[in-house]
Amino acid sequence: MTEKPGQKAQQEGGRTAAGLDFPRPLTTVDVVIFTIQADALHVLLVQRGQGNSEPFPGAWALPGGFVDVAKDRDLEACAARKLKEKTGVASPYLEQLGSWGSAARDPRGWSATHAYYALMPASVAERALAADAQWFQILGERVKVKLAFDHDEILAAAVQRLRNKVEYTSLPAYLMPEEFTLPELQRTYEIVLGRPLEKSAFRTRMLSADLIEPVAKMRKGPNRPAQLYRLKAAKTPVYFTRTFNPPE
Amino acid sequence: MTEKPGQKAQQEGGRTAAGLDFPRPLTTVDVVIFTIQADALHVLLVQRGQGNSEPFPGAWALPGGFVDVAKDRDLEACAARKLKEKTGVASPYLEQLGSWGSAARDPRGWSATHAYYALMPASVAERALAADAQWFQILGERVKVKLAFDHDEILAAAVQRLRNKVEYTSLPAYLMPEEFTLPELQRTYEIVLGRPLEKSAFRTRMLSADLIEPVAKMRKGPNRPAQLYRLKAAKTPVYFTRTFNPPE
DNA sequence: TGAATAGTGTCTTTCAGACAGTATTGG
DNA sequence: CCAATACTGTCTGAAAGACACTATTCA
């Protein structure tokens, strides 16, 4: 971090302090917020304003926006702020996904976005959505609408990362409500992975991991009741040493 | 990406086009370049200029610097450029690590860096080093000198990521010279992981992966010669479905 | 009683861990 | 021959895959 870019006629991002008078890229943060609804993985999108001077008017996009150097202490705080603004709540899981930056991705100029992804239970996500926000079902790695900027690509990367980590971590637990049964947790794994899992191996793995604890209640139904569990206090995800059903 | 940050007196990063007249963070890219030297993991550091008006004069830092909106098409190209400037060569492996951004990490103001990490063979890395660059041995997750900015933290994250991925991928292959033996590859795994591996299981895993192919040569020594291998044409890393010796 | 789902047990397969044993060079 | 390292084989154990079996509710 020593040299500075070749001096050019002062364009966007300039400042006249010593050594910093060169153009700066735009800096944004975007958040891919996942939940499970109606037995399917969903992502939260917001519709961009119509007909103003900004790019992609009316298009659907990931929630996000410019870093506010006055409001945001750091990138994660910025992501948490965007998340709260659109959902009304904090997320039980928020992880950095990566960054995308290029001259071409935003018509307003060279820009770089720091992408995060978040998981939240459907029960939480149903309340307090922003007016311009809506849940979209994930089909493959995409949604049925064309997204603004390179958000299609970011979304696809988030889905891939989620599916990959679900193979060997307890991440789906963050998509569950406060109390849930083992078959419900297994169903969530299956929805994210898109394939069925063996009940026996699944139960063994989950119960031997230091992840969930039973509560003194059962889920009633038209059949044998199921034991209810909740996440243990330690909220960090559990990593397993093997994936589930190794694909081929 | 719709709202813009609250308007303030125009500070650094301002521009007077419609809707973009708010301060922009500084945008940099840093690269953690690893190699193996003298049976130990090493990282490339550069010494910052002495006594100029920039922060951390004379301190060691990761190679990197500001994104140049005129030169760099995208972030990865910027990282590849920094890498080439310091080592004289391209790296066989370059992956994004994450981003670090906050108001505090750079005394010049709110800044965000996009961090990458790279792997290269010692043979390549020995030639054509920049004058201000030097290899430092990794001790634990650090080096023996205090680094500029938050580069200690970024380096620690890179070492963790590398160690973690080495458990279930073929990444160490990118630290090997053109031709190498299986015991040499195993030694590289052991250096990165910091623990011995079982010879038998290691050989079985490597040979059954579609990763390396024998060349019609042997490594001679004062003992039984060893078969030489090279990486197969497909250069993408191989992912295994289990880790090596699950710790504890 | 039967449908439906929860939960367990059992056998097989896979692969790492451990480690002994064989192979091939130079001295 | 011996030392040294390359390489192979064999036994064991842990955990997943497959799937049958038992358990408990409501209608």
Coordinates of C-alpha atoms (C1' of nucleotides) in Angstrom, one line a residue:
Chain A
M1 CA 0.0 0.0 0.0
T2 CA 2.7 2.5 -0.9
E3 CA 2.4 3.7 -4.5
K4 CA -0.5 5.7 -5.6
P5 CA -2.3 5.4 -8.9
G6 CA -0.9 7.4 -11.8
Q7 CA -2.0 11.1 -11.5
K8 CA -4.7 12.0 -13.9
A9 CA -7.0 15.0 -14.4
Q10 CA -8.9 15.1 -11.2
Q11 CA -12.1 13.1 -11.7
E12 CA -14.6 11.6 -9.3
G13 CA -13.5 10.8 -5.8
G14 CA -10.8 13.5 -5.7
R15 CA -9.6 15.3 -2.6
T16 CA -6.9 17.9 -2.4
A17 CA -5.0 16.5 0.6
A18 CA -1.4 15.4 0.2
G19 CA -1.1 12.3 -1.9
L20 CA -4.7 11.4 -2.1
D21 CA -5.8 13.4 -5.1
F22 CA -6.8 10.6 -7.4
P23 CA -10.1 9.1 -8.3
R24 CA -11.8 6.7 -5.8
P25 CA -14.1 3.9 -6.7
L26 CA -17.7 3.9 -5.3
T27 CA -18.0 1.7 -2.3
T28 CA -21.1 -0.3 -1.5
V29 CA -22.3 -3.2 0.6
D30 CA -25.0 -5.7 -0.5
V31 CA -26.7 -8.4 1.6
V32 CA -28.1 -11.7 0.4
I33 CA -30.8 -12.6 2.9
F34 CA -32.0 -16.1 2.8
T35 CA -35.0 -17.8 4.5
I36 CA -37.2 -20.9 4.0
Q37 CA -40.8 -20.3 2.9
A38 CA -43.3 -22.8 1.6
D39 CA -40.7 -25.6 1.5
A40 CA -38.4 -23.5 -0.7
L41 CA -35.3 -21.3 -0.3
H42 CA -36.1 -17.7 -0.7
V43 CA -34.1 -14.5 -1.0
L44 CA -35.0 -10.9 -0.1
L45 CA -35.0 -8.4 -3.0
V46 CA -35.9 -4.7 -3.1
Q47 CA -37.3 -2.8 -6.0
R48 CA -35.2 0.2 -7.1
G49 CA -36.9 3.6 -7.4
Q50 CA -38.8 4.3 -10.7
G51 CA -37.7 6.9 -13.2
N52 CA -35.1 8.8 -11.2
S53 CA -31.6 9.5 -12.4
E54 CA -30.2 6.3 -10.9
P55 CA -29.3 3.2 -12.8
F56 CA -31.6 0.2 -13.2
P57 CA -34.8 2.1 -12.3
G58 CA -37.6 -0.3 -11.3
A59 CA -35.4 -3.3 -11.3
W60 CA -35.1 -5.8 -8.4
A61 CA -31.8 -5.8 -6.6
L62 CA -30.1 -7.1 -3.4
P63 CA -30.7 -4.9 -0.4
G64 CA -27.6 -2.7 0.0
G65 CA -26.2 0.7 -0.8
F66 CA -23.3 3.0 -0.3
V67 CA -21.1 2.8 2.8
D68 CA -21.8 5.9 4.9
V69 CA -18.5 7.0 6.4
A70 CA -20.3 8.9 9.0
K71 CA -22.7 6.2 10.1
D72 CA -20.9 2.9 9.6
R73 CA -18.0 2.0 11.8
D74 CA -17.0 -0.9 9.6
L75 CA -18.2 -3.1 6.7
E76 CA -20.1 -5.6 8.9
A77 CA -21.9 -2.8 10.7
C78 CA -22.9 -1.4 7.4
A79 CA -24.2 -4.8 6.3
A80 CA -26.1 -5.2 9.6
R81 CA -27.6 -1.7 9.1
K82 CA -28.9 -2.6 5.6
L83 CA -30.3 -5.8 6.9
K84 CA -32.1 -4.1 9.7
E85 CA -33.5 -1.4 7.4
K86 CA -35.2 -4.0 5.2
T87 CA -36.3 -6.7 7.6
G88 CA -36.7 -4.8 10.8
V89 CA -34.6 -7.3 12.7
A90 CA -31.1 -8.5 13.2
S91 CA -30.1 -11.8 11.7
P92 CA -28.8 -14.7 13.7
Y93 CA -26.2 -15.4 11.1
L94 CA -24.3 -12.9 9.0
E95 CA -21.1 -13.8 7.1
Q96 CA -19.0 -12.1 4.5
L97 CA -19.3 -13.6 1.0
G98 CA -16.8 -11.7 -1.0
S99 CA -16.3 -8.5 -3.0
W100 CA -17.0 -7.6 -6.6
G101 CA -15.4 -4.6 -8.1
S102 CA -14.8 -3.5 -11.7
A103 CA -15.1 -0.5 -14.0
A104 CA -18.2 -2.0 -15.7
R105 CA -20.5 -3.2 -13.0
D106 CA -22.1 0.2 -12.3
P107 CA -22.7 2.8 -15.0
R108 CA -21.9 5.6 -12.6
G109 CA -18.2 4.5 -12.6
W110 CA -15.7 2.2 -11.1
S111 CA -17.4 0.6 -8.1
A112 CA -16.7 -2.2 -5.6
T113 CA -19.3 -3.9 -3.4
H114 CA -18.7 -5.9 -0.3
A115 CA -21.2 -8.7 -0.3
Y116 CA -22.6 -10.5 2.8
Y117 CA -25.1 -13.2 3.3
A118 CA -27.5 -13.8 6.1
L119 CA -29.8 -16.5 7.3
M120 CA -33.0 -16.0 9.2
P121 CA -36.1 -18.0 10.2
A122 CA -39.2 -17.5 8.2
S123 CA -41.1 -16.6 11.4
V124 CA -38.8 -13.7 12.0
A125 CA -38.8 -12.7 8.3
E126 CA -42.6 -12.5 8.0
R127 CA -42.9 -9.4 10.2
A128 CA -41.8 -5.9 9.5
L129 CA -40.6 -6.1 5.9
A130 CA -39.8 -2.8 4.2
A131 CA -42.5 -1.7 1.7
D132 CA -40.2 -2.0 -1.3
A133 CA -38.9 -5.5 -0.3
Q134 CA -40.2 -8.9 -1.3
W135 CA -39.2 -12.6 -1.0
F136 CA -38.4 -14.4 -4.2
Q137 CA -38.0 -18.2 -4.5
I138 CA -34.6 -19.5 -5.5
L139 CA -34.8 -21.6 -8.7
G140 CA -31.5 -23.3 -9.2
E141 CA -29.1 -20.5 -8.4
R142 CA -31.3 -17.7 -9.6
V143 CA -34.7 -16.0 -9.2
K144 CA -37.2 -15.5 -12.0
V145 CA -36.5 -11.8 -12.4
K146 CA -33.4 -10.2 -13.9
L147 CA -31.5 -8.3 -11.2
A148 CA -29.7 -4.9 -11.3
F149 CA -25.9 -4.6 -11.6
D150 CA -24.1 -8.0 -11.3
H151 CA -26.5 -9.1 -8.5
D152 CA -27.4 -12.2 -10.5
E153 CA -23.8 -13.3 -10.1
I154 CA -23.5 -12.4 -6.5
L155 CA -26.7 -14.2 -5.7
A156 CA -25.5 -17.3 -7.5
A157 CA -22.2 -17.2 -5.5
A158 CA -24.2 -16.9 -2.3
V159 CA -26.4 -19.9 -3.1
Q160 CA -23.3 -21.9 -4.1
R161 CA -21.5 -20.9 -0.8
L162 CA -24.6 -21.8 1.2
R163 CA -25.1 -25.2 -0.4
N164 CA -21.5 -26.0 -0.1
K165 CA -21.3 -25.1 3.6
V166 CA -24.5 -26.9 4.4
E167 CA -22.7 -30.1 3.4
Y168 CA -20.5 -29.9 6.4
T169 CA -21.8 -27.3 8.9
S170 CA -24.8 -26.6 11.0
L171 CA -25.8 -23.5 9.1
P172 CA -29.4 -24.6 8.5
A173 CA -30.0 -24.3 12.2
Y174 CA -30.1 -20.5 11.7
L175 CA -33.0 -20.9 9.3
M176 CA -35.1 -22.7 12.0
P177 CA -37.5 -21.1 14.5
E178 CA -36.7 -21.0 18.2
E179 CA -37.9 -24.6 18.7
F180 CA -37.9 -27.3 16.1
T181 CA -37.9 -31.1 15.7
L182 CA -35.2 -33.2 14.1
P183 CA -37.3 -34.1 11.1
E184 CA -38.0 -30.4 10.5
L185 CA -34.3 -29.6 10.6
Q186 CA -33.6 -32.5 8.2
R187 CA -36.3 -31.1 5.9
T188 CA -34.5 -27.7 5.9
Y189 CA -31.2 -29.4 5.0
E190 CA -32.9 -31.2 2.2
I191 CA -34.5 -28.0 0.8
V192 CA -31.2 -26.2 0.7
L193 CA -29.3 -29.1 -0.7
G194 CA -32.0 -30.2 -3.1
R195 CA -31.7 -33.9 -2.3
P196 CA -32.9 -36.3 0.3
L197 CA -30.7 -37.3 3.2
E198 CA -30.7 -40.5 5.2
K199 CA -32.7 -40.1 8.4
S200 CA -30.6 -42.4 10.5
A201 CA -27.2 -40.8 9.6
F202 CA -28.7 -37.4 9.9
R203 CA -30.0 -37.9 13.4
T204 CA -26.8 -39.5 14.6
R205 CA -24.7 -36.6 13.3
M206 CA -26.9 -33.9 14.7
L207 CA -27.3 -35.5 18.1
S208 CA -23.6 -36.3 18.6
A209 CA -22.7 -32.7 17.6
D210 CA -22.7 -30.2 20.5
L211 CA -25.4 -28.2 18.7
I212 CA -28.9 -28.7 20.0
E213 CA -30.6 -29.6 23.2
P214 CA -34.1 -31.0 23.9
V215 CA -36.7 -28.9 25.5
A216 CA -39.4 -30.5 27.7
K217 CA -42.0 -30.4 25.0
M218 CA -43.2 -32.4 22.0
R219 CA -44.6 -31.3 18.6
K220 CA -48.1 -32.8 18.4
G221 CA -49.7 -34.0 15.1
P222 CA -51.9 -36.7 13.7
N223 CA -49.1 -39.1 14.4
R224 CA -46.3 -39.9 16.9
P225 CA -45.2 -36.7 18.5
A226 CA -41.7 -35.5 17.9
Q227 CA -39.1 -34.2 20.4
L228 CA -38.6 -30.4 20.3
Y229 CA -35.1 -29.1 20.3
R230 CA -33.5 -25.7 20.5
L231 CA -30.0 -24.4 19.6
K232 CA -27.5 -24.5 22.4
A233 CA -26.3 -21.2 23.8
A234 CA -23.0 -21.2 21.9
K235 CA -24.3 -19.8 18.6
T236 CA -21.2 -20.4 16.4
P237 CA -21.8 -23.0 13.7
V238 CA -20.5 -26.5 14.1
Y239 CA -18.2 -27.9 11.4
F240 CA -18.3 -31.6 10.6
T241 CA -15.3 -33.5 9.3
R242 CA -17.2 -35.2 6.4
T243 CA -19.8 -34.0 4.0
F244 CA -23.1 -35.7 3.8
N245 CA -23.8 -37.9 0.8
P246 CA -20.7 -37.3 -1.3
P247 CA -22.1 -36.5 -4.7
E248 CA -21.0 -39.4 -7.0
Chain B
M1 CA -28.3 0.2 -3.6
T2 CA -30.9 3.0 -3.7
E3 CA -30.4 5.4 -0.8
K4 CA -27.4 7.5 -0.5
P5 CA -25.6 8.4 2.7
G6 CA -26.8 11.4 4.6
Q7 CA -25.5 14.6 3.0
K8 CA -22.7 16.3 4.8
A9 CA -20.3 19.1 4.2
Q10 CA -18.3 17.8 1.2
Q11 CA -15.2 16.0 2.5
E12 CA -12.8 13.6 0.8
G13 CA -14.1 11.6 -2.1
G14 CA -16.6 14.2 -3.2
R15 CA -17.7 14.7 -6.7
T16 CA -20.3 17.2 -8.0
A17 CA -22.3 14.9 -10.3
A18 CA -25.9 14.2 -9.6
G19 CA -26.4 12.1 -6.5
L20 CA -22.9 11.2 -5.9
D21 CA -21.6 14.1 -3.9
F22 CA -20.8 12.3 -0.7
P23 CA -17.5 11.1 0.8
R24 CA -16.0 7.9 -0.6
P25 CA -13.8 5.5 1.3
L26 CA -10.3 4.7 0.1
T27 CA -10.2 1.5 -1.9
T28 CA -7.2 -0.8 -1.8
V29 CA -6.2 -4.3 -2.7
D30 CA -3.6 -6.4 -0.7
V31 CA -2.2 -9.8 -1.5
V32 CA -0.9 -12.4 0.9
I33 CA 1.7 -14.4 -1.1
F34 CA 2.8 -17.7 0.3
T35 CA 5.6 -20.0 -0.5
I36 CA 7.6 -22.8 1.1
Q37 CA 11.3 -22.1 1.9
A38 CA 13.6 -24.0 4.1
D39 CA 10.9 -26.4 5.3
A40 CA 8.7 -23.6 6.5
L41 CA 5.8 -21.5 5.2
H42 CA 6.8 -18.0 4.2
V43 CA 4.9 -14.8 3.3
L44 CA 6.1 -11.9 1.1
L45 CA 6.2 -8.5 2.8
V46 CA 7.3 -5.1 1.5
Q47 CA 8.8 -2.3 3.4
R48 CA 7.0 1.0 3.3
G49 CA 8.9 4.1 2.3
Q50 CA 10.8 6.0 5.1
G51 CA 9.9 9.4 6.3
N52 CA 7.4 10.5 3.7
S53 CA 4.0 11.8 4.6
E54 CA 2.3 8.4 4.4
P55 CA 1.3 6.3 7.4
F56 CA 3.5 3.6 8.9
P57 CA 6.8 4.8 7.3
G58 CA 9.4 2.0 7.3
A59 CA 7.0 -0.7 8.5
W60 CA 6.6 -4.0 6.8
A61 CA 3.3 -4.6 5.1
L62 CA 1.5 -6.9 2.7
P63 CA 2.1 -6.0 -1.0
G64 CA -0.8 -3.9 -2.2
G65 CA -2.1 -0.5 -2.8
F66 CA -4.8 1.7 -4.2
V67 CA -7.1 0.5 -6.9
D68 CA -6.2 2.4 -10.1
V69 CA -9.5 3.1 -11.9
A70 CA -7.6 3.8 -15.1
K71 CA -5.3 0.7 -15.0
D72 CA -7.4 -2.0 -13.3
R73 CA -10.3 -3.6 -15.1
D74 CA -11.5 -5.3 -11.9
L75 CA -10.3 -6.3 -8.4
E76 CA -8.7 -9.6 -9.4
A77 CA -6.7 -7.8 -12.2
C78 CA -5.6 -5.3 -9.6
A79 CA -4.4 -8.1 -7.3
A80 CA -2.6 -9.8 -10.1
R81 CA -0.9 -6.5 -11.0
K82 CA 0.3 -6.0 -7.4
L83 CA 1.6 -9.6 -7.3
K84 CA 3.4 -9.2 -10.6
E85 CA 5.0 -5.9 -9.5
K86 CA 6.6 -7.5 -6.4
T87 CA 7.5 -11.0 -7.6
G88 CA 8.0 -10.5 -11.3
V89 CA 5.7 -13.5 -12.2
A90 CA 2.1 -14.5 -12.2
S91 CA 0.9 -16.9 -9.5
P92 CA -0.5 -20.4 -10.3
Y93 CA -3.2 -19.8 -7.6
L94 CA -4.9 -16.5 -6.6
E95 CA -8.1 -16.5 -4.5
Q96 CA -10.0 -13.8 -2.9
L97 CA -9.7 -13.9 0.9
G98 CA -12.2 -11.2 2.1
S99 CA -12.4 -7.6 2.7
W100 CA -11.6 -5.4 5.6
G101 CA -13.1 -1.9 5.9
S102 CA -13.5 0.6 8.7
A103 CA -13.1 4.1 9.8
A104 CA -10.0 3.2 11.9
R105 CA -7.8 1.0 9.9
D106 CA -6.1 3.8 8.0
P107 CA -5.2 7.1 9.5
R108 CA -6.0 8.8 6.2
G109 CA -9.7 8.1 6.6
W110 CA -12.4 5.5 6.1
S111 CA -10.8 2.7 3.9
A112 CA -11.6 -0.7 2.6
T113 CA -9.2 -3.3 1.3
H114 CA -9.9 -6.3 -0.8
A115 CA -7.5 -9.0 0.3
Y116 CA -6.4 -11.9 -1.9
Y117 CA -4.0 -14.8 -1.2
A118 CA -1.7 -16.5 -3.6
L119 CA 0.5 -19.6 -3.7
M120 CA 3.7 -20.1 -5.6
P121 CA 6.6 -22.5 -5.8
A122 CA 9.8 -21.4 -4.0
S123 CA 11.7 -21.9 -7.3
V124 CA 9.6 -19.3 -9.0
A125 CA 9.6 -16.9 -6.0
E126 CA 13.4 -16.9 -5.8
R127 CA 13.9 -14.9 -9.0
A128 CA 12.9 -11.4 -9.7
L129 CA 11.9 -10.1 -6.3
A130 CA 11.3 -6.4 -6.0
A131 CA 14.0 -4.6 -4.1
D132 CA 11.7 -3.6 -1.2
A133 CA 10.3 -7.1 -0.8
Q134 CA 11.4 -9.9 1.4
W135 CA 10.2 -13.4 2.5
F136 CA 9.3 -13.8 6.2
Q137 CA 8.7 -17.1 8.0
I138 CA 5.2 -17.7 9.4
L139 CA 5.3 -18.5 13.1
G140 CA 1.9 -19.7 14.2
E141 CA -0.3 -17.3 12.3
R142 CA 2.1 -14.3 12.4
V143 CA 5.5 -13.1 11.5
K144 CA 8.1 -11.8 13.8
V145 CA 7.7 -8.1 12.8
K146 CA 4.7 -5.9 13.6
L147 CA 2.8 -5.1 10.4
A148 CA 1.3 -1.8 9.1
F149 CA -2.5 -1.2 9.2
D150 CA -4.5 -4.3 10.1
H151 CA -2.2 -6.5 8.1
D152 CA -1.5 -8.7 11.1
E153 CA -5.2 -9.6 11.2
I154 CA -5.4 -10.1 7.4
L155 CA -2.3 -12.4 7.5
A156 CA -3.7 -14.4 10.3
A157 CA -7.0 -14.9 8.4
A158 CA -5.0 -16.0 5.3
V159 CA -3.0 -18.5 7.2
Q160 CA -6.2 -19.9 8.8
R161 CA -8.0 -20.1 5.5
L162 CA -5.0 -21.8 3.9
R163 CA -4.6 -24.3 6.7
N164 CA -8.3 -25.0 6.7
K165 CA -8.5 -25.6 2.9
V166 CA -5.4 -27.7 2.9
E167 CA -7.3 -30.2 5.1
Y168 CA -9.6 -31.1 2.2
T169 CA -8.2 -29.7 -1.0
S170 CA -5.2 -30.1 -3.3
L171 CA -4.0 -26.5 -2.7
P172 CA -0.4 -27.4 -1.7
A173 CA 0.1 -28.7 -5.2
Y174 CA 0.4 -25.0 -6.2
L175 CA 3.4 -24.7 -3.8
M176 CA 5.3 -27.4 -5.6
P177 CA 7.8 -27.0 -8.5
E178 CA 6.9 -28.3 -12.0
E179 CA 7.9 -31.9 -11.0
F180 CA 7.8 -33.4 -7.6
T181 CA 7.5 -36.7 -5.8
L182 CA 4.7 -37.9 -3.5
P183 CA 6.9 -37.7 -0.4
E184 CA 7.8 -34.1 -1.3
L185 CA 4.1 -33.2 -1.7
Q186 CA 3.3 -34.9 1.6
R187 CA 6.1 -32.9 3.3
T188 CA 4.5 -29.7 1.9
Y189 CA 1.1 -30.7 3.4
E190 CA 2.8 -31.4 6.7
I191 CA 4.6 -28.0 6.7
V192 CA 1.4 -26.1 6.1
L193 CA -0.7 -28.1 8.6
G194 CA 2.0 -28.3 11.2
R195 CA 1.4 -32.0 11.9
P196 CA 2.5 -35.4 10.4
L197 CA 0.2 -37.3 8.0
E198 CA 0.0 -41.0 7.4
K199 CA 2.0 -42.0 4.4
S200 CA -0.4 -44.7 3.3
A201 CA -3.6 -42.8 3.5
F202 CA -1.9 -39.8 1.9
R203 CA -0.7 -41.7 -1.1
T204 CA -4.1 -43.4 -1.6
R205 CA -5.9 -40.1 -1.6
M206 CA -3.6 -38.3 -3.9
L207 CA -3.3 -41.1 -6.4
S208 CA -7.1 -41.7 -6.6
A209 CA -7.8 -38.0 -7.1
D210 CA -7.7 -36.8 -10.6
L211 CA -4.8 -34.5 -9.8
I212 CA -1.3 -35.6 -10.7
E213 CA 0.2 -37.8 -13.4
P214 CA 3.6 -39.6 -13.4
V215 CA 6.4 -38.4 -15.7
A216 CA 8.9 -40.8 -17.1
K217 CA 11.6 -39.8 -14.6
M218 CA 12.7 -40.7 -11.0
R219 CA 14.2 -38.5 -8.3
K220 CA 17.6 -40.1 -7.5
G221 CA 19.1 -40.0 -4.0
P222 CA 21.2 -42.1 -1.6
N223 CA 18.2 -44.5 -1.4
R224 CA 15.4 -45.9 -3.5
P225 CA 14.5 -43.5 -6.2
A226 CA 11.0 -41.8 -6.1
Q227 CA 8.5 -41.5 -8.9
L228 CA 8.2 -37.9 -10.2
Y229 CA 4.8 -36.5 -10.9
R230 CA 3.4 -33.3 -12.3
L231 CA 0.0 -31.5 -12.0
K232 CA -2.5 -32.6 -14.6
A233 CA -3.5 -30.0 -17.1
A234 CA -6.8 -29.1 -15.3
K235 CA -5.5 -26.5 -12.9
T236 CA -8.5 -26.1 -10.7
P237 CA -8.0 -27.5 -7.2
V238 CA -9.5 -30.9 -6.1
Y239 CA -11.9 -31.0 -3.2
F240 CA -12.0 -34.1 -1.0
T241 CA -15.0 -35.2 0.9
R242 CA -13.2 -35.8 4.2
T243 CA -10.5 -33.9 6.0
F244 CA -7.2 -35.6 6.9
N245 CA -6.6 -36.5 10.5
P246 CA -9.6 -34.9 12.2
P247 CA -7.9 -32.9 15.1
E248 CA -9.0 -34.4 18.4
Chain C
dT1 C1' -57.3 -51.1 13.8
dG2 C1' -54.8 -48.4 10.4
dA3 C1' -52.4 -44.4 8.6
dA4 C1' -48.8 -41.6 9.4
dT5 C1' -44.7 -40.0 11.1
dA6 C1' -41.0 -40.5 14.9
dG7 C1' -37.3 -42.9 16.2
dT8 C1' -34.0 -47.3 16.6
dG9 C1' -31.1 -51.2 15.2
dT10 C1' -28.4 -53.8 12.0
dC11 C1' -25.7 -54.9 8.2
dT12 C1' -22.7 -53.2 4.7
dT13 C1' -19.4 -50.1 2.7
dT14 C1' -15.9 -46.8 2.7
dC15 C1' -11.8 -44.9 4.1
dA16 C1' -8.6 -43.2 7.4
dG17 C1' -5.2 -44.8 11.3
dA18 C1' -1.7 -47.7 12.5
dC19 C1' 2.0 -50.2 11.4
dA20 C1' 4.4 -54.1 9.5
dG21 C1' 6.5 -55.6 5.6
dT22 C1' 8.8 -55.4 0.9
dA23 C1' 11.5 -52.8 -2.8
dT24 C1' 15.4 -50.4 -4.6
dT25 C1' 19.0 -47.4 -4.5
dG26 C1' 24.1 -45.9 -2.8
dG27 C1' 28.0 -46.8 0.0
Chain D
dC1 C1' 25.8 -56.5 3.7
dC2 C1' 23.6 -52.0 5.8
dA3 C1' 21.3 -47.6 5.9
dA4 C1' 17.8 -45.0 4.1
dT5 C1' 13.9 -43.9 2.0
dA6 C1' 10.0 -45.4 -1.4
dC7 C1' 6.2 -47.9 -1.7
dT8 C1' 2.5 -51.7 -0.5
dG9 C1' -0.5 -54.6 2.2
dT10 C1' -3.2 -55.8 6.1
dC11 C1' -6.0 -55.2 10.1
dT12 C1' -9.0 -52.2 12.7
dG13 C1' -12.3 -48.7 13.8
dA14 C1' -15.4 -44.8 12.9
dA15 C1' -19.1 -43.2 10.5
dA16 C1' -22.1 -43.1 6.5
dG17 C1' -25.7 -45.7 3.3
dA18 C1' -29.4 -48.6 3.0
dC19 C1' -33.3 -50.2 5.0
dA20 C1' -36.0 -53.0 8.0
dC21 C1' -38.0 -52.6 12.3
dT22 C1' -40.4 -50.7 16.4
dA23 C1' -43.0 -46.7 18.8
dT24 C1' -46.7 -43.5 19.5
dT25 C1' -50.1 -40.6 18.3
dC26 C1' -55.1 -39.4 16.0
dA27 C1' -59.0 -40.8 13.5

